[in-house]
Coordinates of C-alpha atoms in Angstrom, one line a residue:
M1 CA 16.8 5.9 -17.8
L2 CA 16.8 2.2 -19.7
S3 CA 15.8 0.9 -16.3
L4 CA 13.1 3.4 -15.9
G5 CA 12.1 2.7 -19.9
L6 CA 11.8 -1.3 -19.0
L7 CA 9.6 -0.1 -15.4
I8 CA 7.1 1.5 -17.8
I9 CA 7.2 -1.4 -20.6
R10 CA 6.6 -3.8 -18.0
L11 CA 4.0 -2.2 -16.0
V12 CA 1.8 -1.7 -18.7
V13 CA 2.6 -4.5 -20.8
G14 CA 2.3 -6.8 -17.6
L15 CA -0.9 -5.0 -16.0
A16 CA -3.0 -5.3 -19.5
L17 CA -2.2 -9.2 -20.0
A18 CA -3.1 -9.5 -16.0
A19 CA -6.4 -7.6 -16.7
H20 CA -6.6 -9.8 -20.4
G21 CA -6.3 -12.8 -17.6
A22 CA -9.0 -11.8 -15.2
Q23 CA -11.2 -11.3 -17.8
K24 CA -11.2 -15.2 -18.1
L25 CA -11.0 -16.1 -15.0
F26 CA -13.3 -14.2 -13.0
G27 CA -15.3 -12.1 -15.3
W28 CA -13.7 -8.4 -14.4
F29 CA -13.6 -5.6 -17.2
G30 CA -16.4 -6.7 -18.9
G31 CA -14.6 -10.4 -19.8
Y32 CA -16.7 -13.8 -19.8
G33 CA -15.1 -15.6 -16.8
L34 CA -14.2 -19.7 -17.5
K35 CA -17.6 -20.3 -18.2
G36 CA -17.9 -18.1 -21.3
T37 CA -14.7 -18.1 -22.6
G38 CA -14.5 -21.8 -22.1
G39 CA -17.7 -22.1 -24.5
W40 CA -16.1 -19.7 -27.1
M41 CA -12.8 -22.2 -26.6
E42 CA -15.0 -24.9 -27.3
S43 CA -16.7 -22.9 -30.1
I44 CA -13.7 -22.6 -32.4
G45 CA -12.1 -26.0 -31.6
I46 CA -10.0 -25.4 -28.5
K47 CA -10.5 -28.6 -26.3
P48 CA -11.6 -28.7 -23.4
G49 CA -12.8 -25.4 -23.5
Y50 CA -13.6 -24.7 -20.1
T51 CA -9.8 -26.1 -18.7
M52 CA -8.3 -24.4 -21.9
A53 CA -9.8 -21.1 -20.6
L54 CA -8.7 -21.9 -17.4
L55 CA -4.7 -22.8 -17.8
A56 CA -4.8 -19.4 -20.6
G57 CA -6.5 -17.1 -17.7
L58 CA -4.0 -18.5 -15.8
A59 CA -0.8 -18.0 -17.8
E60 CA -1.9 -14.2 -18.9
F61 CA -3.2 -13.5 -15.1
G62 CA 0.4 -15.3 -13.5
G63 CA 2.8 -14.2 -16.2
G64 CA 0.9 -10.9 -16.2
L65 CA 1.7 -10.2 -12.7
L66 CA 4.8 -11.8 -12.0
F67 CA 5.8 -9.6 -15.7
A68 CA 4.6 -6.4 -14.0
A69 CA 6.2 -7.0 -10.7
G70 CA 9.8 -7.8 -12.5
L71 CA 9.7 -11.5 -10.9
F72 CA 10.8 -14.1 -12.8
T73 CA 10.7 -11.9 -15.7
E74 CA 11.2 -15.0 -17.7
I75 CA 8.6 -16.9 -16.8
G76 CA 6.3 -14.3 -17.0
A77 CA 7.2 -13.7 -20.1
V78 CA 7.6 -17.0 -21.5
L79 CA 4.0 -17.1 -20.3
I80 CA 2.4 -14.2 -22.2
A81 CA 4.5 -15.1 -25.1
G82 CA 3.1 -18.9 -25.5
T83 CA -0.4 -18.0 -24.6
M84 CA 0.5 -15.0 -27.5
L85 CA 1.7 -17.4 -30.1
V86 CA -1.2 -19.9 -29.4
A87 CA -4.1 -16.9 -29.7
A88 CA -1.8 -15.8 -32.8
V89 CA -2.1 -19.3 -34.3
K90 CA -5.4 -20.2 -33.1
V91 CA -7.6 -17.1 -33.8
H92 CA -5.8 -14.6 -35.5
L93 CA -3.8 -15.8 -37.9
Q94 CA -6.6 -16.8 -40.8
N95 CA -7.1 -13.3 -40.5
G96 CA -3.5 -11.6 -42.0
F97 CA -1.5 -9.8 -40.3
W98 CA -3.3 -6.6 -39.5
V99 CA -5.4 -5.7 -36.2
T100 CA -7.9 -3.9 -37.6
A101 CA -9.0 -7.3 -39.2
N102 CA -8.4 -9.2 -36.1
G103 CA -5.3 -10.4 -37.5
Y104 CA -2.0 -11.6 -35.7
E105 CA -0.3 -8.2 -35.7
F106 CA -0.8 -7.2 -31.8
N107 CA -0.2 -11.1 -30.4
L108 CA 3.4 -10.0 -32.5
V109 CA 4.1 -7.4 -30.8
L110 CA 3.5 -8.3 -27.3
I111 CA 5.8 -11.7 -27.8
A112 CA 8.4 -9.3 -29.2
V113 CA 8.0 -6.8 -26.2
V114 CA 8.4 -10.1 -23.6
I115 CA 10.9 -11.5 -24.9
A116 CA 13.1 -8.5 -25.5
V117 CA 12.6 -7.9 -22.1
A118 CA 13.4 -11.2 -20.9
L119 CA 16.8 -11.0 -22.8
T120 CA 17.8 -7.9 -21.6
G121 CA 16.8 -8.2 -18.0
A122 CA 13.6 -6.7 -16.0
G123 CA 16.0 -3.8 -14.7
D124 CA 17.5 -2.1 -11.7
Y125 CA 13.2 -1.2 -10.5
S126 CA 12.6 -4.8 -10.7
L127 CA 12.1 -7.8 -8.0
D128 CA 14.6 -9.7 -9.4
H129 CA 17.3 -7.5 -9.1
L130 CA 16.1 -6.8 -5.5
W131 CA 16.8 -9.9 -4.6
L132 CA 20.3 -11.3 -7.4
K133 CA 21.6 -8.3 -6.2

């Protein structure tokens, strides 16, 4: 049951983050694409905006897919945790803890989840397990 639980966590968190990255990279799912996201990043002092949007989008998209598949799970977790840490510090920290006030609460939850899974291992239903078995 542990491996099934880890699979559910990896799929939900990983695919959600991959979709979030797709918003930045491709403008999918109501996102603004690289140009729009880059412009917003520039407006809050993250420069160069386009490059940072590309890096954040790649980290979320690639890290999310790796995490969901349980492939190089630790790398996916680091990509996700790093992106969420930057988002928490640069965007949400000044708003306090609660997500209802645009705070860092959800970023912290995601960081905790991906680090915990990376430390625990991806479980039996993962590409890491299949290849390292």
